[in-house]
CSV table of C-alpha atoms in Angstrom, one decimal:
chain,number,residue,atom,x,y,z
C,1,MET,CA,10.0,-18.7,-44.4
C,2,ALA,CA,8.3,-21.7,-45.8
C,3,ILE,CA,10.1,-23.9,-48.3
C,4,ASP,CA,8.0,-25.6,-50.8
C,5,PHE,CA,9.0,-29.2,-50.7
C,6,ASN,CA,6.8,-30.5,-53.4
C,7,SER,CA,7.8,-28.3,-56.3
C,8,GLN,CA,11.4,-29.5,-56.2
C,9,LYS,CA,10.5,-32.7,-58.1
C,10,ASP,CA,10.9,-30.9,-61.5
C,11,PRO,CA,14.3,-29.2,-61.5
C,12,ASP,CA,13.9,-26.9,-64.4
C,13,ALA,CA,15.6,-23.5,-64.5
C,14,SER,CA,12.7,-21.4,-63.3
C,15,ALA,CA,12.2,-23.6,-60.3
C,16,HIS,CA,15.8,-23.1,-59.5
C,17,ALA,CA,15.4,-19.4,-59.6
C,18,ALA,CA,12.4,-19.7,-57.3
C,19,TYR,CA,14.4,-21.7,-54.7
C,20,GLU,CA,17.1,-19.0,-54.5
C,21,VAL,CA,14.5,-16.4,-53.6
C,22,ARG,CA,12.9,-18.6,-51.0
C,23,LEU,CA,16.1,-19.6,-49.3
C,24,GLU,CA,15.5,-17.0,-46.5
C,25,GLN,CA,15.7,-19.5,-43.7
C,26,VAL,CA,18.8,-21.6,-43.5
C,27,PHE,CA,18.6,-24.1,-40.7
C,28,GLU,CA,21.5,-24.1,-38.4
C,29,GLY,CA,21.2,-27.8,-37.7
C,30,PRO,CA,18.9,-30.8,-38.2
C,31,MET,CA,17.0,-30.0,-34.9
C,32,ASP,CA,16.0,-26.6,-36.2
C,33,LEU,CA,14.8,-28.2,-39.4
C,34,LEU,CA,12.8,-30.8,-37.6
C,35,ILE,CA,11.1,-28.2,-35.3
C,36,HIS,CA,10.2,-26.2,-38.4
C,37,LEU,CA,8.7,-29.3,-40.1
C,38,ILE,CA,6.7,-30.2,-36.9
C,39,LYS,CA,5.4,-26.6,-36.6
C,40,LYS,CA,4.6,-26.4,-40.3
C,41,ASN,CA,2.6,-29.6,-40.2
C,42,GLU,CA,1.1,-28.7,-36.9
C,43,VAL,CA,1.7,-32.1,-35.4
C,44,ASP,CA,2.3,-33.3,-31.8
C,45,ILE,CA,5.9,-33.7,-30.9
C,46,TYR,CA,5.1,-37.0,-29.2
C,47,ASP,CA,3.0,-38.2,-32.1
C,48,ILE,CA,5.1,-37.4,-35.1
C,49,PRO,CA,3.8,-38.7,-38.4
C,50,ILE,CA,7.2,-40.2,-39.1
C,51,ALA,CA,6.8,-41.1,-42.8
C,52,LEU,CA,5.7,-37.6,-43.6
C,53,ILE,CA,8.3,-35.8,-41.6
C,54,THR,CA,11.1,-38.1,-43.0
C,55,ASP,CA,10.0,-37.5,-46.6
C,56,GLN,CA,10.0,-33.7,-46.0
C,57,PHE,CA,13.3,-33.9,-44.2
C,58,LEU,CA,14.9,-35.8,-47.2
C,59,ALA,CA,13.3,-33.4,-49.6
C,60,TYR,CA,15.0,-30.6,-47.8
C,61,ILE,CA,18.4,-32.4,-48.0
C,62,ASP,CA,17.8,-32.9,-51.8
C,63,LEU,CA,16.9,-29.3,-52.2
C,64,MET,CA,20.1,-28.3,-50.4
C,65,LYS,CA,22.1,-30.6,-52.6
C,66,SER,CA,20.5,-29.2,-55.8
C,67,LEU,CA,21.6,-25.7,-54.6
C,68,ASN,CA,25.1,-27.0,-54.0
C,69,ILE,CA,25.0,-26.1,-50.4
C,70,ASP,CA,27.3,-28.2,-48.3
C,71,LEU,CA,25.3,-30.0,-45.8
C,72,ALA,CA,26.8,-30.8,-42.4
C,73,GLY,CA,27.0,-34.4,-41.6
C,74,ASP,CA,24.6,-33.8,-38.8
C,75,PHE,CA,21.7,-33.6,-41.3
C,76,ILE,CA,22.6,-37.0,-42.8
C,77,VAL,CA,22.8,-38.5,-39.4
C,78,MET,CA,19.4,-37.2,-38.5
C,79,ALA,CA,18.0,-38.5,-41.8
C,80,ALA,CA,19.4,-41.9,-41.1
C,81,THR,CA,17.9,-41.8,-37.6
C,82,LEU,CA,14.5,-40.9,-39.0
C,83,ALA,CA,14.7,-43.6,-41.6
C,84,GLN,CA,15.6,-46.1,-39.0
C,85,ILE,CA,12.6,-45.1,-36.8
C,86,LYS,CA,10.4,-45.2,-39.7
C,87,SER,CA,11.4,-48.8,-40.5
C,88,ARG,CA,11.0,-49.8,-36.8
C,89,MET,CA,7.5,-48.4,-36.9
C,90,LEU,CA,6.7,-50.8,-39.8
C,91,LEU,CA,7.6,-53.9,-37.8
C,92,PRO,CA,4.5,-55.6,-36.4
C,93,VAL,CA,4.2,-55.8,-32.6
C,94,HIS,CA,3.2,-59.3,-31.6
C,95,ASP,CA,1.1,-60.0,-28.5
C,96,GLY,CA,3.0,-61.3,-25.6
C,97,GLU,CA,6.1,-59.4,-26.5
C,98,THR,CA,7.4,-57.1,-23.9
C,99,GLU,CA,5.8,-53.8,-24.7
C,100,GLU,CA,8.4,-51.7,-26.2
C,101,GLU,CA,8.7,-48.0,-26.1
C,102,ASP,CA,7.4,-46.0,-29.1
C,103,PRO,CA,10.5,-45.8,-31.4
C,104,ARG,CA,9.6,-42.2,-32.0
C,105,MET,CA,10.6,-41.4,-28.5
C,106,GLU,CA,14.2,-41.6,-29.6
C,107,ILE,CA,13.6,-38.4,-31.6
C,108,ALA,CA,10.9,-36.8,-29.4
C,109,ARG,CA,13.0,-36.7,-26.3
C,110,PRO,CA,15.9,-34.8,-27.8
C,111,LEU,CA,13.5,-32.5,-29.5
C,112,VAL,CA,11.8,-31.7,-26.2
C,113,ALA,CA,15.2,-31.1,-24.6
C,114,PHE,CA,16.1,-28.9,-27.5
C,115,LEU,CA,12.9,-26.8,-27.2
C,116,GLN,CA,13.5,-26.4,-23.5
C,117,MET,CA,17.0,-25.0,-24.2
C,118,LYS,CA,15.5,-22.7,-26.8
C,119,THR,CA,13.1,-21.4,-24.2
C,120,ALA,CA,15.9,-21.0,-21.7
C,121,ALA,CA,17.9,-19.1,-24.3
C,122,GLU,CA,15.0,-16.8,-25.0
C,123,SER,CA,14.5,-16.1,-21.3
C,124,LEU,CA,18.2,-15.2,-21.1
C,125,ALA,CA,17.9,-12.9,-24.1
C,126,ASP,CA,14.9,-11.2,-22.6
C,127,ARG,CA,16.9,-10.1,-19.6
C,128,SER,CA,18.2,-6.6,-19.2
C,129,LEU,CA,21.8,-6.9,-20.3
C,130,LEU,CA,24.7,-5.2,-18.8
C,131,GLY,CA,26.3,-2.9,-21.4
C,132,GLN,CA,23.1,-2.8,-23.3
C,133,HIS,CA,20.2,-1.8,-21.1
C,134,ILE,CA,22.0,-1.5,-17.7
C,135,PHE,CA,25.3,0.3,-17.1
C,136,THR,CA,27.7,0.5,-14.3
C,137,ARG,CA,31.1,1.9,-13.6
C,138,PRO,CA,33.3,0.4,-16.3
C,139,GLN,CA,36.0,-2.0,-15.1
C,140,THR,CA,39.3,-0.2,-15.2
C,141,PRO,CA,41.5,-2.2,-17.6
C,142,GLU,CA,44.4,-2.8,-15.3
C,143,ARG,CA,45.4,-6.0,-16.7
C,144,PRO,CA,48.8,-5.3,-18.4
C,145,LYS,CA,50.2,-3.7,-15.4
C,146,PRO,CA,53.9,-4.0,-16.0
C,147,ASP,CA,56.4,-2.4,-13.6
C,148,PRO,CA,56.7,1.3,-14.2
C,149,GLY,CA,58.7,2.2,-17.3
C,150,GLY,CA,58.6,-1.4,-18.4
C,151,GLU,CA,57.6,-2.5,-21.8
C,152,MET,CA,56.0,-5.8,-22.5
C,153,ILE,CA,56.2,-7.8,-25.7
C,154,LYS,CA,54.0,-10.8,-26.6
C,155,VAL,CA,56.2,-13.9,-26.4
C,156,GLY,CA,56.3,-16.6,-28.9
C,157,LEU,CA,56.9,-20.3,-28.3
C,158,ILE,CA,60.7,-20.1,-28.6
C,159,GLU,CA,61.0,-17.6,-25.8
C,160,LEU,CA,58.8,-19.8,-23.6
C,161,ILE,CA,60.9,-22.8,-24.3
C,162,ASP,CA,64.0,-20.9,-23.6
C,163,ALA,CA,62.7,-19.8,-20.3
C,164,PHE,CA,61.7,-23.4,-19.6
C,165,GLN,CA,65.1,-24.7,-20.4
C,166,LYS,CA,66.5,-22.4,-17.8
C,167,ILE,CA,64.1,-23.6,-15.2
C,168,LEU,CA,64.8,-27.2,-16.1
C,169,GLU,CA,68.5,-26.6,-15.7
C,170,ARG,CA,67.9,-25.5,-12.1
C,171,THR,CA,66.0,-28.6,-11.2
C,172,PRO,CA,68.0,-31.3,-9.5
C,173,LYS,CA,69.3,-33.9,-11.8
C,174,SER,CA,68.9,-37.5,-10.9
C,175,HIS,CA,70.1,-40.5,-12.9
C,176,ARG,CA,67.6,-43.0,-11.8
C,177,VAL,CA,64.3,-43.4,-13.6
C,178,ASP,CA,61.5,-42.7,-11.2
C,179,LEU,CA,58.4,-44.7,-11.8
C,180,THR,CA,56.2,-43.2,-9.2
C,181,GLU,CA,52.7,-42.3,-10.0
C,182,ASP,CA,51.7,-38.9,-11.3
C,183,THR,CA,51.1,-36.7,-8.3
C,184,LEU,CA,49.6,-33.8,-10.2
C,185,SER,CA,47.6,-33.9,-13.4
C,186,ILE,CA,47.5,-31.1,-15.9
C,187,LYS,CA,43.9,-30.6,-15.2
C,188,ASP,CA,44.5,-30.1,-11.6
C,189,ARG,CA,47.4,-27.7,-12.3
C,190,ILE,CA,45.1,-25.7,-14.7
C,191,SER,CA,42.5,-25.3,-12.0
C,192,GLN,CA,45.2,-24.3,-9.5
C,193,LEU,CA,46.6,-21.7,-11.9
C,194,VAL,CA,43.1,-20.4,-12.6
C,195,ASP,CA,42.6,-20.0,-8.9
C,196,ILE,CA,45.9,-18.1,-8.5
C,197,LEU,CA,45.2,-15.9,-11.5
C,198,GLU,CA,41.7,-15.1,-10.4
C,199,ARG,CA,43.2,-13.8,-7.2
C,200,LYS,CA,46.2,-12.0,-8.7
C,201,SER,CA,45.2,-11.5,-12.4
C,202,THR,CA,48.9,-11.7,-13.3
C,203,ILE,CA,51.9,-13.8,-12.2
C,204,SER,CA,55.4,-14.3,-13.5
C,205,LEU,CA,56.6,-17.7,-14.7
C,206,ASP,CA,59.3,-17.7,-12.0
C,207,GLU,CA,56.8,-17.2,-9.2
C,208,LEU,CA,54.9,-20.2,-10.4
C,209,LEU,CA,58.0,-22.4,-10.4
C,210,PRO,CA,60.1,-21.6,-7.4
C,211,ASP,CA,63.6,-23.1,-7.4
C,212,PRO,CA,63.2,-26.5,-5.9
C,213,SER,CA,60.4,-27.7,-8.0
C,214,GLY,CA,60.8,-31.2,-9.4
C,215,LYS,CA,61.1,-31.9,-13.0
C,216,GLN,CA,57.7,-33.4,-13.2
C,217,GLU,CA,56.1,-30.4,-11.6
C,218,VAL,CA,57.9,-28.1,-14.0
C,219,ILE,CA,56.7,-30.1,-17.0
C,220,ILE,CA,53.1,-30.3,-15.8
C,221,THR,CA,53.1,-26.6,-15.2
C,222,PHE,CA,54.5,-25.9,-18.6
C,223,LEU,CA,51.9,-28.1,-20.3
C,224,ALA,CA,49.2,-26.5,-18.3
C,225,ILE,CA,50.3,-23.0,-19.3
C,226,LEU,CA,50.5,-24.0,-23.0
C,227,GLU,CA,47.0,-25.6,-22.7
C,228,MET,CA,45.6,-22.4,-21.1
C,229,ALA,CA,47.2,-20.2,-23.7
C,230,LYS,CA,45.7,-22.4,-26.4
C,231,LEU,CA,42.3,-22.0,-24.9
C,232,SER,CA,43.0,-18.2,-24.7
C,233,LEU,CA,42.5,-18.3,-21.0
C,234,ILE,CA,45.7,-16.4,-20.5
C,235,SER,CA,48.0,-14.3,-22.5
C,236,ILE,CA,51.8,-14.4,-22.1
C,237,ALA,CA,54.1,-11.4,-22.3
C,238,GLN,CA,57.8,-10.9,-21.7
C,239,HIS,CA,59.4,-7.8,-20.3
C,240,VAL,CA,61.8,-6.3,-22.7
C,241,GLN,CA,64.7,-5.5,-20.4
C,242,SER,CA,64.5,-8.1,-17.6
C,243,GLY,CA,63.3,-10.9,-19.8
C,244,ILE,CA,60.7,-11.9,-17.1
C,245,ILE,CA,57.8,-13.7,-18.6
C,246,ARG,CA,54.4,-13.0,-17.1
C,247,LEU,CA,51.0,-14.6,-17.5
C,248,PHE,CA,47.9,-12.4,-17.7
C,249,TYR,CA,44.4,-13.7,-17.0
C,250,GLN,CA,42.1,-12.9,-19.8
K,1,MET,CA,24.9,4.8,12.3
K,2,GLU,CA,24.1,7.3,9.5
K,3,ASP,CA,27.8,7.4,8.9
K,4,LEU,CA,28.1,3.7,8.0
K,5,LYS,CA,25.4,4.2,5.4
K,6,ASN,CA,27.4,6.9,3.7
K,7,ILE,CA,30.6,5.0,3.8
K,8,VAL,CA,29.0,2.0,2.2
K,9,GLU,CA,27.4,4.2,-0.4
K,10,SER,CA,30.8,5.8,-1.2
K,11,LEU,CA,32.3,2.4,-1.6
K,12,LEU,CA,29.6,1.3,-3.9
K,13,PHE,CA,30.0,4.5,-5.9
K,14,VAL,CA,33.7,3.9,-6.6
K,15,ALA,CA,33.7,0.1,-7.0
K,16,ASP,CA,34.1,-1.2,-10.5
K,17,SER,CA,32.7,-4.6,-9.7
K,18,PRO,CA,30.0,-6.0,-7.4
K,19,LEU,CA,31.1,-5.7,-3.8
K,20,THR,CA,30.4,-8.7,-1.6
K,21,ILE,CA,29.4,-8.4,2.1
K,22,ASP,CA,32.7,-9.9,2.9
K,23,GLN,CA,34.7,-7.3,1.0
K,24,LEU,CA,32.7,-4.5,2.7
K,25,ARG,CA,33.1,-6.1,6.1
K,26,GLN,CA,36.9,-6.2,5.6
K,27,VAL,CA,37.1,-2.6,4.5
K,28,LEU,CA,34.9,-1.5,7.3
K,29,ASP,CA,36.7,-3.6,9.8
K,30,LEU,CA,33.4,-5.1,11.2
K,31,ALA,CA,33.1,-8.4,12.8
K,32,GLU,CA,29.7,-9.3,11.3
K,33,GLY,CA,27.8,-8.5,8.1
K,34,LYS,CA,24.5,-7.8,9.7
K,35,PRO,CA,24.8,-4.0,10.0
K,36,ILE,CA,26.1,-3.9,6.4
K,37,ARG,CA,23.2,-5.8,5.1
K,38,GLU,CA,20.8,-3.5,6.9
K,39,VAL,CA,22.5,-0.4,5.5
K,40,LEU,CA,22.4,-2.0,2.0
K,41,ARG,CA,18.7,-2.5,2.4
K,42,THR,CA,18.1,1.0,3.5
K,43,LEU,CA,20.1,2.3,0.6
K,44,SER,CA,18.2,0.2,-1.8
K,45,GLU,CA,14.9,1.4,-0.4
K,46,GLU,CA,16.1,5.0,-0.7
K,47,TYR,CA,17.1,4.6,-4.3
K,48,ASP,CA,13.7,3.0,-5.0
K,49,THR,CA,11.7,5.8,-3.3
K,50,ARG,CA,13.8,8.5,-5.0
K,51,LYS,CA,13.3,6.9,-8.4
K,52,GLY,CA,16.6,8.4,-9.6
K,53,ALA,CA,18.9,7.1,-12.2
K,54,PHE,CA,20.4,4.3,-10.2
K,55,TYR,CA,19.4,1.3,-8.2
K,56,LEU,CA,21.2,-1.1,-6.0
K,57,ASP,CA,21.5,-4.4,-7.8
K,58,GLU,CA,22.3,-7.6,-6.0
K,59,VAL,CA,24.3,-9.4,-8.7
K,60,ALA,CA,27.0,-12.1,-9.0
K,61,GLY,CA,27.2,-12.6,-5.3
K,62,GLY,CA,27.7,-8.9,-4.5
K,63,PHE,CA,26.1,-5.4,-4.7
K,64,GLN,CA,26.5,-2.9,-7.4
K,65,LEU,CA,25.1,0.5,-8.4
K,66,ARG,CA,23.6,0.3,-11.8
K,67,THR,CA,21.7,2.6,-14.0
K,68,ARG,CA,18.0,2.0,-14.6
K,69,PRO,CA,17.2,0.5,-18.1
K,70,ALA,CA,15.1,3.5,-19.0
K,71,TYR,CA,18.2,5.6,-19.7
K,72,HIS,CA,20.1,3.2,-21.8
K,73,GLU,CA,19.7,5.0,-25.1
K,74,TRP,CA,21.3,8.2,-23.6
K,75,ILE,CA,24.1,6.3,-22.0
K,76,LYS,CA,24.8,4.5,-25.3
K,77,ARG,CA,25.1,7.8,-27.1
K,78,LEU,CA,27.8,8.8,-24.6
K,79,LEU,CA,29.7,5.5,-24.3
K,80,LYS,CA,29.1,4.0,-27.7
K,81,PRO,CA,29.5,0.5,-26.3
K,82,SER,CA,30.3,-2.3,-28.7
K,83,PRO,CA,27.1,-4.3,-28.9
K,84,VAL,CA,27.0,-7.4,-26.7
K,85,ARG,CA,24.3,-9.0,-28.9
K,86,LEU,CA,24.7,-12.7,-29.0
K,87,SER,CA,23.6,-14.7,-31.9
K,88,GLN,CA,20.9,-17.3,-31.5
K,89,PRO,CA,23.4,-20.2,-31.6
K,90,ALA,CA,25.5,-18.5,-29.0
K,91,LEU,CA,22.5,-17.9,-26.7
K,92,GLU,CA,21.4,-21.5,-27.0
K,93,THR,CA,24.9,-22.8,-26.2
K,94,LEU,CA,25.2,-20.4,-23.3
K,95,ALA,CA,21.8,-21.5,-22.0
K,96,ILE,CA,22.8,-25.1,-22.2
K,97,ILE,CA,26.1,-24.4,-20.3
K,98,ALA,CA,24.3,-22.3,-17.7
K,99,TYR,CA,21.7,-25.0,-16.9
K,100,LYS,CA,23.7,-28.1,-17.3
K,101,GLN,CA,27.1,-27.1,-16.1
K,102,PRO,CA,29.7,-28.5,-15.7
K,103,ILE,CA,29.3,-29.9,-19.1
K,104,ILE,CA,31.5,-31.2,-21.9
K,105,ARG,CA,31.3,-30.2,-25.5
K,106,SER,CA,29.9,-33.4,-26.9
K,107,ASP,CA,26.9,-33.1,-24.5
K,108,ILE,CA,26.3,-29.6,-25.7
K,109,GLU,CA,26.5,-30.7,-29.3
K,110,HIS,CA,24.2,-33.7,-28.6
K,111,LEU,CA,21.6,-31.3,-27.3
K,112,ARG,CA,21.9,-28.8,-30.1
K,113,GLY,CA,22.5,-31.3,-32.8
K,114,VAL,CA,25.3,-29.2,-34.4
K,115,ASP,CA,29.0,-28.6,-34.1
K,116,SER,CA,29.6,-26.0,-31.4
K,117,GLY,CA,33.3,-25.4,-31.4
K,118,GLY,CA,33.2,-21.9,-32.9
K,119,VAL,CA,30.5,-20.8,-30.6
K,120,LEU,CA,32.3,-22.0,-27.6
K,121,ARG,CA,35.4,-20.2,-28.6
K,122,MET,CA,33.5,-17.0,-29.0
K,123,LEU,CA,31.7,-17.3,-25.6
K,124,MET,CA,35.1,-17.9,-24.1
K,125,GLU,CA,36.5,-14.8,-25.7
K,126,LYS,CA,33.6,-12.8,-24.3
K,127,ARG,CA,34.5,-14.3,-20.9
K,128,LEU,CA,31.0,-15.7,-20.5
K,129,ILE,CA,32.2,-19.2,-20.1
K,130,ARG,CA,35.4,-20.8,-18.8
K,131,VAL,CA,37.1,-24.1,-18.8
K,132,LEU,CA,36.9,-25.9,-15.5
K,133,GLY,CA,39.3,-28.7,-16.4
K,134,ARG,CA,39.2,-32.0,-18.3
K,135,LYS,CA,36.9,-34.9,-17.8
K,136,GLU,CA,38.7,-38.2,-17.1
K,137,ILE,CA,37.1,-40.2,-19.9
K,138,PRO,CA,38.6,-41.2,-23.2
K,139,GLY,CA,39.7,-38.1,-25.1
K,140,ARG,CA,39.8,-36.2,-21.9
K,141,PRO,CA,37.3,-33.5,-23.1
K,142,LEU,CA,37.2,-30.0,-21.6
K,143,ILE,CA,34.6,-29.2,-19.1
K,144,TYR,CA,32.8,-25.9,-19.5
K,145,ALA,CA,31.0,-23.7,-17.0
K,146,THR,CA,29.8,-20.1,-16.8
K,147,THR,CA,31.8,-17.3,-15.3
K,148,LYS,CA,31.1,-14.5,-12.8
K,149,HIS,CA,31.1,-12.2,-15.7
K,150,PHE,CA,28.1,-14.1,-17.1
K,151,LEU,CA,26.2,-13.4,-13.9
K,152,GLU,CA,27.1,-9.7,-14.1
K,153,VAL,CA,26.0,-9.4,-17.8
K,154,PHE,CA,22.7,-11.2,-17.3
K,155,ASP,CA,22.0,-9.5,-14.1
K,156,LEU,CA,21.8,-12.7,-12.0
K,157,ARG,CA,22.4,-12.9,-8.3
K,158,ASP,CA,23.7,-16.5,-8.7
K,159,LEU,CA,23.0,-19.5,-10.8
K,160,GLY,CA,20.0,-20.3,-8.6
K,161,GLU,CA,18.3,-17.3,-10.0
K,162,LEU,CA,18.0,-18.9,-13.4
K,163,PRO,CA,14.5,-20.1,-13.9
K,164,THR,CA,14.7,-23.8,-12.8
K,165,VAL,CA,14.7,-26.4,-15.5
K,166,ARG,CA,11.6,-27.8,-14.1
K,167,GLU,CA,9.8,-24.6,-14.8
K,168,ILE,CA,10.9,-24.8,-18.3
K,169,GLU,CA,10.0,-28.5,-18.5
K,170,SER,CA,6.4,-27.6,-17.5
K,171,THR,CA,6.1,-25.3,-20.5
K,172,GLY,CA,7.4,-28.1,-22.7
K,173,THR,CA,6.1,-31.3,-21.2
K,174,GLY,CA,6.3,-33.4,-18.1
K,175,GLU,CA,7.3,-36.5,-20.0
K,176,PRO,CA,8.3,-39.3,-17.6
K,177,GLU,CA,11.4,-41.4,-18.2
K,178,SER,CA,9.4,-44.6,-18.9
K,179,GLY,CA,7.3,-43.3,-21.7
K,180,GLN,CA,4.4,-45.6,-20.7
K,181,GLY,CA,3.2,-45.9,-24.3
K,182,GLU,CA,1.1,-42.8,-24.0
K,183,PRO,CA,2.6,-40.5,-26.5
K,184,ARG,CA,-0.2,-37.9,-26.6
K,185,SER,CA,0.7,-36.5,-23.2
K,186,ASN,CA,0.7,-32.9,-24.1
K,187,PRO,CA,-0.8,-31.5,-27.3
K,188,GLU,CA,0.9,-28.2,-26.7
K,189,ALA,CA,4.3,-29.6,-26.8
K,190,ALA,CA,4.7,-29.0,-30.5
K,191,GLU,CA,4.2,-25.3,-29.9
């Protein structure tokens, strides 16, 4: 668990081998590393010996580099923050100056928030989980419920665009450019669609766009559907014979 | 009204998701939910005194029959469920979303200090979180929140049943916003 930060000053071959054995704990992010250092040194989170912690943090980064492990930029950002706090701690505070907050609060506050969330995550993990400790009647997978005898295929972008072309052809043409404000945003349309799908779990594209929809509404709906598919909120399938495209709520 | 109790029990038996009082009221064609609530309480007490394999769980805004945790090993042998184990990063991200929702990705990443895109996608695939929409700020980031499925999996009546953040704060520290130049407020905070 512990990483020896002092021995890495002499990078000979044997030391290298030793590192590889020790590299049990890989920190997911800079916060994990900081918490580890604070615990290892047994210091108060609100009274971090900033010089010590910064040195150890940088030593860890060097160690990672010597092992050719790609470090996420997050570690570098954190190192910079620590260095900046360290330098601010060195500045003398003159009498009469408005009392400034301890610069270390900049790091202590997110650390406390981080620890809180870790505690919260633990309390979630400690609960009896459905499908693990507790069981119930399994949900009947009724999602792809095509009309009897029907066969659905997953549709690609081309089929979607084809279907759209058809709907667009049905919308009334006008030659004037209309500069009215957006009445409906994609975001709103997505939440509308989620509401509909939560109720119905599946809906056909035609149902969503009844005949007299305006061009703008059609486009917004189309974009909303694409966005939802990208977020894997929905899957889209096309009936083989009828060519009807349906959306299924994941 | 012994009959009503049995009817409600039969509905609970066949339902594949938590039944709300409203749903039961509609099925039973009752004007108010009070008798249903009473019957549910009686049922729950009966299950408790009987100490059988089931209990009546109030979860995700409804009521559901669930097996007692004591028998999970046997049920697993039968069903061979794919494990729902969540990794530590996934749990942390989920906790952040559960407590701070609605929340955008950059706020999650700010709290965790690491990129969270992959974890979010995974939580989304497991239907534990969903997108609520986009925030109207530059970049129009997606807004995330937990789902009803999340409540079901973690056996929560509603989001209010999560331990309040204040409770968690008290285990960490009660640091006030101002700081007050008194950094040694809680020696246990580093724990």
